[in-house]
mmCIF file of C-alpha atoms in Angstrom:
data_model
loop_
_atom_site.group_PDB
_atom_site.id
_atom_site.type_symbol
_atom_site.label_atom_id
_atom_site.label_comp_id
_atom_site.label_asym_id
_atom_site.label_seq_id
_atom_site.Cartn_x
_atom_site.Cartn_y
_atom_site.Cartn_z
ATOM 1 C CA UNK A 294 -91.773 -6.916 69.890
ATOM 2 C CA UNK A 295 -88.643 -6.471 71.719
ATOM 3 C CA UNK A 296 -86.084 -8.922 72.482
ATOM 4 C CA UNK A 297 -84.583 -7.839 75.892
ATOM 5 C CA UNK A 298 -80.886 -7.133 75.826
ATOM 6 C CA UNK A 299 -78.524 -9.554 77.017
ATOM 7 C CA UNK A 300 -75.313 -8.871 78.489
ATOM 8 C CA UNK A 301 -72.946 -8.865 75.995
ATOM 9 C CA UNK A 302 -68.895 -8.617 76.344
ATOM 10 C CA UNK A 303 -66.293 -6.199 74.194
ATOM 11 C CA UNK A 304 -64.821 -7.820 71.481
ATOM 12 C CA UNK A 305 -66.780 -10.394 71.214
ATOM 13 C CA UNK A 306 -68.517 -10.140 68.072
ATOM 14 C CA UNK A 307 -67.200 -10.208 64.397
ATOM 15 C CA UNK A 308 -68.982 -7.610 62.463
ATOM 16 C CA UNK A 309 -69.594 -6.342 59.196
ATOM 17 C CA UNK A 310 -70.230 -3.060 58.216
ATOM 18 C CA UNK A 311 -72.396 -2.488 55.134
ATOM 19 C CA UNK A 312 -69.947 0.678 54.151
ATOM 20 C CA UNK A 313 -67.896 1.954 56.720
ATOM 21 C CA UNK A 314 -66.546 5.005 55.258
ATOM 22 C CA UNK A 315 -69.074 7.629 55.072
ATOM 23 C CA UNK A 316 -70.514 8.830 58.038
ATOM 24 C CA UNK A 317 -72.732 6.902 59.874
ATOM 25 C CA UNK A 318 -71.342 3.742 58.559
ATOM 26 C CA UNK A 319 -67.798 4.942 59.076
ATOM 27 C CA UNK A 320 -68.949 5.929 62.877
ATOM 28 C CA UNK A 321 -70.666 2.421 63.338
ATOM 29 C CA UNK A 322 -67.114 0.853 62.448
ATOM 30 C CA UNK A 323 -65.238 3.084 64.102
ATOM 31 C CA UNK A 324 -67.463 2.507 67.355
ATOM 32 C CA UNK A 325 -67.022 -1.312 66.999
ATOM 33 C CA UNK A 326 -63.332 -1.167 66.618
ATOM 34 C CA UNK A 327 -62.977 1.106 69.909
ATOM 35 C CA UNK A 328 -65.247 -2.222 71.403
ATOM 36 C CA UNK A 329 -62.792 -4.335 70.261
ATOM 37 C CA UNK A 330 -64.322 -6.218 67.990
ATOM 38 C CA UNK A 331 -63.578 -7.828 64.717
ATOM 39 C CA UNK A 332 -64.129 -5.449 62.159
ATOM 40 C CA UNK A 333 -64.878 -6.176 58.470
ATOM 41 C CA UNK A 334 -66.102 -3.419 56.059
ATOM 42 C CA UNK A 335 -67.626 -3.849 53.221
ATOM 43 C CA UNK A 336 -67.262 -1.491 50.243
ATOM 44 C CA UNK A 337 -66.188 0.349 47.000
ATOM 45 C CA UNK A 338 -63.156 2.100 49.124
ATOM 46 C CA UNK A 339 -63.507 5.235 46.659
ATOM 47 C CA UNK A 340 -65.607 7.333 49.576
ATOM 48 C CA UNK A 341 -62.883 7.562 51.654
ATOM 49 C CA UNK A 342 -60.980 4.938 53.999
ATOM 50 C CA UNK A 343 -62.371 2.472 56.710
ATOM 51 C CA UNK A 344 -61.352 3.291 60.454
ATOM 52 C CA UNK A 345 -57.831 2.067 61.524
ATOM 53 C CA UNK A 346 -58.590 -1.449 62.982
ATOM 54 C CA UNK A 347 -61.105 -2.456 60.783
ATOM 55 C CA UNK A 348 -60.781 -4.418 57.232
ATOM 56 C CA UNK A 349 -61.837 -3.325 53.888
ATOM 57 C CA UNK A 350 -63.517 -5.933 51.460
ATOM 58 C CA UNK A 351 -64.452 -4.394 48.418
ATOM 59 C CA UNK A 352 -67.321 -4.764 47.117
ATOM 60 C CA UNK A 353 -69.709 -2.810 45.125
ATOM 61 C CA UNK A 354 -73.233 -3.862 45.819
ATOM 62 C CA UNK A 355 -74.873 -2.587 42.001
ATOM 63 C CA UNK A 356 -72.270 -5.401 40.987
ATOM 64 C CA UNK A 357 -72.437 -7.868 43.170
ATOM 65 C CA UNK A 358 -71.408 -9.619 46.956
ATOM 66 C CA UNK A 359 -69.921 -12.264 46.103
ATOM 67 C CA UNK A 360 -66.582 -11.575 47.997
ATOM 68 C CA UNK A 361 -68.574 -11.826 50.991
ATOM 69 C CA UNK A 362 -71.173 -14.650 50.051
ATOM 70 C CA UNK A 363 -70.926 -17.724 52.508
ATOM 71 C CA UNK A 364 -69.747 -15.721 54.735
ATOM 72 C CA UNK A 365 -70.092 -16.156 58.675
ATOM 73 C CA UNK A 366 -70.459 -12.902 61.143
ATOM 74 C CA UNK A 367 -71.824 -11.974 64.418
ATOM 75 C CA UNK A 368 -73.642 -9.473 63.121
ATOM 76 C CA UNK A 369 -74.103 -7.181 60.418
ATOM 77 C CA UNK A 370 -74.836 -3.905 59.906
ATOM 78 C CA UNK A 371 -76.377 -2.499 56.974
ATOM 79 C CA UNK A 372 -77.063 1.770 56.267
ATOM 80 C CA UNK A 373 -78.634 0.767 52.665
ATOM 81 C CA UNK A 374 -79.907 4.228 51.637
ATOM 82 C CA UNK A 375 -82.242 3.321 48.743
ATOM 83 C CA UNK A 376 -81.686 -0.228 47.489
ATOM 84 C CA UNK A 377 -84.327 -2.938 48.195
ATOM 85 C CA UNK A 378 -82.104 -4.954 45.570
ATOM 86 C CA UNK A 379 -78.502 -4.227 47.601
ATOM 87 C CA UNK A 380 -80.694 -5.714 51.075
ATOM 88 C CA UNK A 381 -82.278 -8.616 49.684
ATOM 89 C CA UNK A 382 -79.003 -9.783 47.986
ATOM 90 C CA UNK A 383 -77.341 -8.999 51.387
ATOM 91 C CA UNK A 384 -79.253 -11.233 53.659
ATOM 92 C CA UNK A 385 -79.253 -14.187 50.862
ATOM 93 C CA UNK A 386 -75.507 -13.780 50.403
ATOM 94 C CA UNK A 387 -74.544 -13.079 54.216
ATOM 95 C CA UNK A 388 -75.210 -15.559 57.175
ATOM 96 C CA UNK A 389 -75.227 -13.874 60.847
ATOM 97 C CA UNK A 390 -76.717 -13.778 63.673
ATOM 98 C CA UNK A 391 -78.181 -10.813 64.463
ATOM 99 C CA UNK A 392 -78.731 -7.777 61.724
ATOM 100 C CA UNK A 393 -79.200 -3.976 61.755
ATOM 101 C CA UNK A 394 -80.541 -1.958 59.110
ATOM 102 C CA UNK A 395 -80.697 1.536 59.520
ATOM 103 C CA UNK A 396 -84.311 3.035 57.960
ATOM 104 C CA UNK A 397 -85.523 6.617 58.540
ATOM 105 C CA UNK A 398 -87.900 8.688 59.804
ATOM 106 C CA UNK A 399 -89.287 9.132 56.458
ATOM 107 C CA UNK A 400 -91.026 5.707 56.486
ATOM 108 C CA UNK A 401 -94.096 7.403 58.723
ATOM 109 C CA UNK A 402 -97.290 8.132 56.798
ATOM 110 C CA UNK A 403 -97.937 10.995 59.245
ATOM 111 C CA UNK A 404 -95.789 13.597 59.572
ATOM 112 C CA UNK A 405 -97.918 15.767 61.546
ATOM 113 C CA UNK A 406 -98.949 14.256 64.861
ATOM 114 C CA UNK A 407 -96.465 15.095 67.672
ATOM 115 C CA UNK A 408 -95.279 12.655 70.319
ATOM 116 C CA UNK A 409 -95.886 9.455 67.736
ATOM 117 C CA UNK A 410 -94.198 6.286 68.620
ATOM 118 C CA UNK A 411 -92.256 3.525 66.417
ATOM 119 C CA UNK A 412 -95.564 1.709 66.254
ATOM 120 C CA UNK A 413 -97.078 4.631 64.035
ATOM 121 C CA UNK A 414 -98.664 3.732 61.023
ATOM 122 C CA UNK A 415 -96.231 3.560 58.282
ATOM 123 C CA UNK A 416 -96.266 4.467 54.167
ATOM 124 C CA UNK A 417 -96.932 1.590 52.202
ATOM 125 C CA UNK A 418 -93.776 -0.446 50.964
ATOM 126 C CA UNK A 419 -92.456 0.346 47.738
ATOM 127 C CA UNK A 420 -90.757 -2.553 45.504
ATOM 128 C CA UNK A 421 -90.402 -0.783 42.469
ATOM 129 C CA UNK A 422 -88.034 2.097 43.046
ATOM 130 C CA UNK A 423 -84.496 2.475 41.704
ATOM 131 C CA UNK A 424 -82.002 2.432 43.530
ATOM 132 C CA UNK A 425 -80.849 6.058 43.398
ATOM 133 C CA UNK A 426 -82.133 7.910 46.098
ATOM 134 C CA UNK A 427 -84.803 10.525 44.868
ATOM 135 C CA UNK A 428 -86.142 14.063 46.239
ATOM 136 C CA UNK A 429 -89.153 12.999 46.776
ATOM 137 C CA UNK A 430 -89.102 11.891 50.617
ATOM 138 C CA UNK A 431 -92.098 9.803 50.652
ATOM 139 C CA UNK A 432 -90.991 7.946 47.904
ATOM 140 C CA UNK A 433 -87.411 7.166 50.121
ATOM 141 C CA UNK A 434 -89.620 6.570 53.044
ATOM 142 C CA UNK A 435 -91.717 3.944 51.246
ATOM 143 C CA UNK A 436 -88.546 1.973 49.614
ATOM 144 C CA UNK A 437 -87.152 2.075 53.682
ATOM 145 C CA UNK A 438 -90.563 0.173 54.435
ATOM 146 C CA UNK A 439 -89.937 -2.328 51.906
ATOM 147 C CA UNK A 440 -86.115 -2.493 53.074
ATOM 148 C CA UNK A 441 -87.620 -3.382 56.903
ATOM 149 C CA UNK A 442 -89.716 -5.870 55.966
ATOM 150 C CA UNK A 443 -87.360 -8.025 53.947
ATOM 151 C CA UNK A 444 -85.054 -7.997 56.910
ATOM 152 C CA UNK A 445 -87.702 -8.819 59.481
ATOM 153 C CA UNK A 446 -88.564 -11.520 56.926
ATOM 154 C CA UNK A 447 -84.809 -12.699 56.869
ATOM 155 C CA UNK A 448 -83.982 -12.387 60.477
ATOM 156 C CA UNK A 449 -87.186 -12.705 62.428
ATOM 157 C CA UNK A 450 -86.635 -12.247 66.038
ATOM 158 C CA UNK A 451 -82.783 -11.429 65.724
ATOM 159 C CA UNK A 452 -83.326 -8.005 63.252
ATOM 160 C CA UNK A 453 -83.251 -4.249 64.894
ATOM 161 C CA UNK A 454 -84.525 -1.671 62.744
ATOM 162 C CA UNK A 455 -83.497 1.654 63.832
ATOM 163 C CA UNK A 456 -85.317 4.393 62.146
ATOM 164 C CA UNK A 457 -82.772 7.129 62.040
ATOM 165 C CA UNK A 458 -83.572 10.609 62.629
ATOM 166 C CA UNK A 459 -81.671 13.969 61.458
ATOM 167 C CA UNK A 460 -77.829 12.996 62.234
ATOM 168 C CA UNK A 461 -75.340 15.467 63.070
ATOM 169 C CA UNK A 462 -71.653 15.874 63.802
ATOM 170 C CA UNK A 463 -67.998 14.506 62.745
ATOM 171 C CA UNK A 464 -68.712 13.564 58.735
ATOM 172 C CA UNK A 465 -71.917 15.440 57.903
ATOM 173 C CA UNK A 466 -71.795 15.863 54.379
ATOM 174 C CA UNK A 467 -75.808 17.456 54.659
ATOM 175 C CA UNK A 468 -74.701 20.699 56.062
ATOM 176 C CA UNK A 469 -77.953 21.295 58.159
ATOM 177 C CA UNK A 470 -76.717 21.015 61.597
ATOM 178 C CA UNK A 471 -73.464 22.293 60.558
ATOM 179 C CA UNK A 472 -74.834 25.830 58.535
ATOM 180 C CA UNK A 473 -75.701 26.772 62.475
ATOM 181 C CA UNK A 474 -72.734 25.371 64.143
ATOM 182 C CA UNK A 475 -70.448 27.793 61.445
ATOM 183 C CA UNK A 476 -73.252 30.870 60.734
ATOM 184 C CA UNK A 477 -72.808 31.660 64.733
ATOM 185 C CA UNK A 478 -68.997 30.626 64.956
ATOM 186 C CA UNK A 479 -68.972 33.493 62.137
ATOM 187 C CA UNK A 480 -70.383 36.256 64.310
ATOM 188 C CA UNK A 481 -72.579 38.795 63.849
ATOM 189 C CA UNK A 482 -76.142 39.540 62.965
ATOM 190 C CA UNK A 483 -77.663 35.693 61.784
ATOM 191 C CA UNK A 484 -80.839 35.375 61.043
ATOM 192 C CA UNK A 485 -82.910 32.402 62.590
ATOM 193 C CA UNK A 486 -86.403 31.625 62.307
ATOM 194 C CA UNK A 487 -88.911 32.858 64.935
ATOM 195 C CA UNK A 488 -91.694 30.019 64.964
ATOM 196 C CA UNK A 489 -92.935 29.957 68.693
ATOM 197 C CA UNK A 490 -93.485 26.272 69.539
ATOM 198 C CA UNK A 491 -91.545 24.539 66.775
ATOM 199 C CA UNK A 492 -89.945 20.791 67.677
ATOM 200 C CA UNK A 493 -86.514 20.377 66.872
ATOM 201 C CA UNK A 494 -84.783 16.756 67.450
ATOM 202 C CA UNK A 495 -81.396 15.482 66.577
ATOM 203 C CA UNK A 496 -78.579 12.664 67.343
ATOM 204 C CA UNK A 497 -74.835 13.234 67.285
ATOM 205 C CA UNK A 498 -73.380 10.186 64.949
ATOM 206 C CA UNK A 499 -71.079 9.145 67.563
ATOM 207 C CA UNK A 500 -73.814 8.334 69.742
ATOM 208 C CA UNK A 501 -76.608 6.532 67.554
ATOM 209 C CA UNK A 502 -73.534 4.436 66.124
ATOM 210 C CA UNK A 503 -72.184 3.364 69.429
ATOM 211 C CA UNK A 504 -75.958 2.662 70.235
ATOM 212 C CA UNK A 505 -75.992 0.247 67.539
ATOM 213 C CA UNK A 506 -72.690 -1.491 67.932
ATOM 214 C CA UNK A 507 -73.927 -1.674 71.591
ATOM 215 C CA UNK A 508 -77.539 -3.190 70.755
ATOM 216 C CA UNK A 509 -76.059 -5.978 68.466
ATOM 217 C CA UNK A 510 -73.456 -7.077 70.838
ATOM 218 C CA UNK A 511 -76.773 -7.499 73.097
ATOM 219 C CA UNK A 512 -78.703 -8.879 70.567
ATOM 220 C CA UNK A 513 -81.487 -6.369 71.133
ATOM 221 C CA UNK A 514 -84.516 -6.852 68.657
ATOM 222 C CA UNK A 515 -87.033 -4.570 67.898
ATOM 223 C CA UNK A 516 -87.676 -1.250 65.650
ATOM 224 C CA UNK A 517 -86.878 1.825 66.871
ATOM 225 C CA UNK A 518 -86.787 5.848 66.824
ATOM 226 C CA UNK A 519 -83.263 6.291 66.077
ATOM 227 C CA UNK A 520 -82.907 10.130 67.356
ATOM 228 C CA UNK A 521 -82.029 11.870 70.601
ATOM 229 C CA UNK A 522 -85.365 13.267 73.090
ATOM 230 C CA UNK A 523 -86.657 15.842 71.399
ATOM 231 C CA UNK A 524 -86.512 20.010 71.944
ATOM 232 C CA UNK A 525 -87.792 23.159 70.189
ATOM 233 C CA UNK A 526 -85.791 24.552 67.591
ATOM 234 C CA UNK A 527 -84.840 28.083 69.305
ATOM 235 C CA UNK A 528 -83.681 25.849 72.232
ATOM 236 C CA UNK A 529 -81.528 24.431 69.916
ATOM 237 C CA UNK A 530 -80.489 27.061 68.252
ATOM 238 C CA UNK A 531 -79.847 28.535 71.596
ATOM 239 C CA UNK A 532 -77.655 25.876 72.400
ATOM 240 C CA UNK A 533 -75.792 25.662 69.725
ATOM 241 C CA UNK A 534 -75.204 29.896 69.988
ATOM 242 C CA UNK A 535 -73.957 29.417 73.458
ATOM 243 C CA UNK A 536 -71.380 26.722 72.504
ATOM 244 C CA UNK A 537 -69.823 28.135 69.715
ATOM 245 C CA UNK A 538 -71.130 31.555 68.677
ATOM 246 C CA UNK A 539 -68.504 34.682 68.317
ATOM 247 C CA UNK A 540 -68.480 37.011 71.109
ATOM 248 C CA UNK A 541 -70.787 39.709 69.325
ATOM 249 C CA UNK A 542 -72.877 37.048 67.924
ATOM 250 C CA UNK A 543 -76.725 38.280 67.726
ATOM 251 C CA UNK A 544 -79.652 35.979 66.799
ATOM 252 C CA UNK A 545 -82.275 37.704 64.814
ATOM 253 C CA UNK A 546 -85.501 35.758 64.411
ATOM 254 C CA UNK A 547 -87.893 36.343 61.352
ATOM 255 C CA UNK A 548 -91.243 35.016 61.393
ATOM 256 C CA UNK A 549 -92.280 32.118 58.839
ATOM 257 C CA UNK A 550 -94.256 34.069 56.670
ATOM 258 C CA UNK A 551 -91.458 36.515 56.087
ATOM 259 C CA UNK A 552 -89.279 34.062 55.352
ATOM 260 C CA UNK A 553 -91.737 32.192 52.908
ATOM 261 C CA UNK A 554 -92.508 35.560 51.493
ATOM 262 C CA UNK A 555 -88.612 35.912 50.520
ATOM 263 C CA UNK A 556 -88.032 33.281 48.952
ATOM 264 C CA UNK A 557 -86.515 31.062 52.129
ATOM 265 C CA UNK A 558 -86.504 27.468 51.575
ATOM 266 C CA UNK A 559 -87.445 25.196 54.302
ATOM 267 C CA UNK A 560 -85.233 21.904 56.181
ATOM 268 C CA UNK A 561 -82.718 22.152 53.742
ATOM 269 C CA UNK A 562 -80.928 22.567 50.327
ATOM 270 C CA UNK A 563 -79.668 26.460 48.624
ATOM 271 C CA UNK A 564 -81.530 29.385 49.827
ATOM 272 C CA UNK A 565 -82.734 27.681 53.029
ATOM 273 C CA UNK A 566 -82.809 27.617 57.150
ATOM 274 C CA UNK A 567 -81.912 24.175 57.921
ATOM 275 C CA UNK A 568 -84.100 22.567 60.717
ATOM 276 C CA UNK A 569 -87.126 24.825 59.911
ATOM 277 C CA UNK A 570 -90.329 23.184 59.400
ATOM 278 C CA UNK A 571 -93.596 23.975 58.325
ATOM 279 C CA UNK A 572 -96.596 22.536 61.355
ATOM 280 C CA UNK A 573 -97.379 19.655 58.444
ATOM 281 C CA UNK A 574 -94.194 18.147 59.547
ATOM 282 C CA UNK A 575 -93.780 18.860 63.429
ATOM 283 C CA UNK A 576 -94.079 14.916 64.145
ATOM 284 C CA UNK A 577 -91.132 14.358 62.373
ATOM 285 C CA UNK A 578 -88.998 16.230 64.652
ATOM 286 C CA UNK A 579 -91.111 15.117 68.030
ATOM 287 C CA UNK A 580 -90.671 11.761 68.552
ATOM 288 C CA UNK A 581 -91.104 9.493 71.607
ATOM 289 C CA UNK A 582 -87.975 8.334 72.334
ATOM 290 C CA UNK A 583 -89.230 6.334 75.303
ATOM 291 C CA UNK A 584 -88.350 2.911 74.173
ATOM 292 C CA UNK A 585 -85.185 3.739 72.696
ATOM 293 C CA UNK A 586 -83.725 4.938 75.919
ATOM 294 C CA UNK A 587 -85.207 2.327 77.520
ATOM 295 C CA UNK A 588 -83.069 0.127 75.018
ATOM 296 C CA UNK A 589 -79.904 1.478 76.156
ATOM 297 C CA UNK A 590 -79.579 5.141 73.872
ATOM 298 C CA UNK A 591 -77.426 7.954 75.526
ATOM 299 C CA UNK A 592 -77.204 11.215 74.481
ATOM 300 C CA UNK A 593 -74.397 13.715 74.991
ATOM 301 C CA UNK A 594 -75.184 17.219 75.565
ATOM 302 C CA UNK A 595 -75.570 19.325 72.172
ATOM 303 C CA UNK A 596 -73.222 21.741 72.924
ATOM 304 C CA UNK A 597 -70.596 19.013 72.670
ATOM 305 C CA UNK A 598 -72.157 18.085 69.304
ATOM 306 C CA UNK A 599 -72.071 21.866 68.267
ATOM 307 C CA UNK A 600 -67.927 22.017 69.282
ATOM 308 C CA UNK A 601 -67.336 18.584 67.050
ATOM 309 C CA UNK A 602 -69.815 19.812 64.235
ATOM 310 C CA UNK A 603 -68.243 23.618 63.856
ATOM 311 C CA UNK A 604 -64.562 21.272 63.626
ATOM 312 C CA UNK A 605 -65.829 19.136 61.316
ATOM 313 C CA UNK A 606 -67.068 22.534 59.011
ATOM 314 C CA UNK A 607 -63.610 23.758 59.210
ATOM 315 C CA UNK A 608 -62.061 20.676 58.144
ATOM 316 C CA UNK A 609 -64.411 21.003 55.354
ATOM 317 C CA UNK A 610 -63.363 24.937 54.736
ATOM 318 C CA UNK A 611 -66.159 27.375 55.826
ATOM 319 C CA UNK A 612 -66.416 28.998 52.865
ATOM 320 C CA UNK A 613 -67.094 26.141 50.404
ATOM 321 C CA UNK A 614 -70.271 26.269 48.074
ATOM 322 C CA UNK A 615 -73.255 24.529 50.761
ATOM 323 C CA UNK A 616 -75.778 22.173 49.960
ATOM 324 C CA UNK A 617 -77.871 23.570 52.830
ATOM 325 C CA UNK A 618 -78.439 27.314 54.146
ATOM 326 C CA UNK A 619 -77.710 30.919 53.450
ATOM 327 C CA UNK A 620 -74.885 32.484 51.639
ATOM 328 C CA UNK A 621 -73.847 35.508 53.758
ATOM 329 C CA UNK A 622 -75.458 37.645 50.754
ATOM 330 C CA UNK A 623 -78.707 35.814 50.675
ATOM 331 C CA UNK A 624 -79.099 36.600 54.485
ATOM 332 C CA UNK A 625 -77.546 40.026 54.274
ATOM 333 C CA UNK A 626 -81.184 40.806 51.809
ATOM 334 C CA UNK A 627 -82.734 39.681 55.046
ATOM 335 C CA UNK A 628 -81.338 42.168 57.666
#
């Protein structure tokens, strides 16, 4: 059930960030300090720094919170990747009153039915799994499930679960979205998949963390689909092309089962074409968003998110080893 939003005023809140300095936590902070709120992160400090405005506690949650236990905030909000351990001790430790934990789309037990909802049926919880996040993404999905439950259990009625979907933009460090944003900044001849009818959905950072920092100043309840409405993948790709591809940019699609055939990977990691998907997983990238508009979520337009991704990649240096896509040999076999 969700709590309807109530009107809430800019820096009014005091709020702690679970992180703060990598990504989505660092755009959560940075979104609540632009507020004007009160802005207390809480972490290691050896990821990076926490936004200007906001305070660093350190902390290192496989040690323990006790720098922050007793303490009083507004609200809290908490990116936990694979921990059940780090969120239980967080909401005995912490008192506030309302509390965000970002899950994932990976807690759905079916990943091929389009147009699903956040009411889908879910994996079964999993209690048992260490706390370093694995490959396997049902397994990551299942500790999420167990993660939700503990804070519903915690904070019932004043908890917002926001099942994040692929993020993009400023701070990436998965290089999906971003391997498109620099392969057609590049130039040339890039080779894209050719899968008529394939979903494709995203959310710029900037926008699912200001959603957030929004929703607890509001006090919004509820679970929700934390992604942007949803496309097809050569609309994206499209997109992104017309944004910030070179001037003799030229897409070349290549069916799936040539790809497959040559060794392509799929989503992401070496060797792959990020965003592609094989039909089994279509309903992870074709969500209804319904309710989380409804809640307040704006998106920007993607070819902003393309401009701020292809900066971020050359902050990064363009030619740095990837953790996702092709190296220009690798695609160069292809052609």
């Amino acid at each position: 059930m969700t709590t309807p939003p109530r009107p809430g005023e800019a820096g009014d809140m005091r709020l702690l960030v679970l992180g703060g300095t990598v990504f989505l936590s660092r755009a959560v902070a940075e979104a609540a300090v632009a507020a004007g709120h009160e802005v207390v992160c809480a972490a290691r400090g050896r990821s990076g720094s926490v936004p200007a405005g906001a305070r660093l506690v350190e902390v290192d949650r496989d040690v323990s919170l006790d720098p922050l236990r007793g303490s009083r905030f507004d609200a809290v909000v908490d990116v936990a990747t694979m921990s059940l351990p780090w969120v239980r001790e967080a909401l005995a430790a912490i008192d506030a009153g309302h509390w965000t934990f970002v899950s994932s789309i990976n807690a759905y037990a079916d990943t091929a039915t389009r147009g699903q909802t956040a009411a889908a049926p879910l994996l079964a919880p999993r209690t048992d799994a260490s706390s370093t996040t694995p490959d396997d993404p049902q397994l990551y999905g299942a500790v999420k499930v167990a993660c939700e439950q503990a804070v519903r259990a915690a904070h019932d009625g004043r908890a917002l679960v926001v099942r994040g979907g692929l993020m993009c933009g400023p701070g990436d460090v998965m290089d999906r979205f971003g391997y498109w944003a620099a392969r057609f900044a590049r130039g040339g001849r890039a080779v894209v998949p050719d899968v008529p009818g394939h979903p494709a959905q995203v959310v710029d950072v900037r926008d699912l963390a200001e959603w957030i920092v929004r929703s607890a100043g509001q006090g919004v309840s509820g679970t929700f689909d934390g992604t942007a409405p949803g496309t097809t993948l050569a609309t994206l790709l499209d997109e992104v092309a017309a944004a910030v591809g070179a001037p003799d940019l030229e897409l070349v699609g290549r069916p799936a089962e040539e790809l497959a055939a040559a060794g392509v990977g799929i989503w992401a990691g070496p060797r792959s074409l990020p965003l592609w998907l094989p039909e089994s997983h279509w309903g992870m990238v074709d969500r209804d968003v319904s309710a989380t508009l409804a809640a307040g979520f704006t998106a920007r337009p993607l070819a902003e998110t393309a401009r701020a991704a292809l900066g971020w990649e050359r902050e990064l240096g363009t030619d740095r080893p990837r953790v996702a896509g092709l190296t220009p040999a690798e695609e160069a076999a292809l052609l």
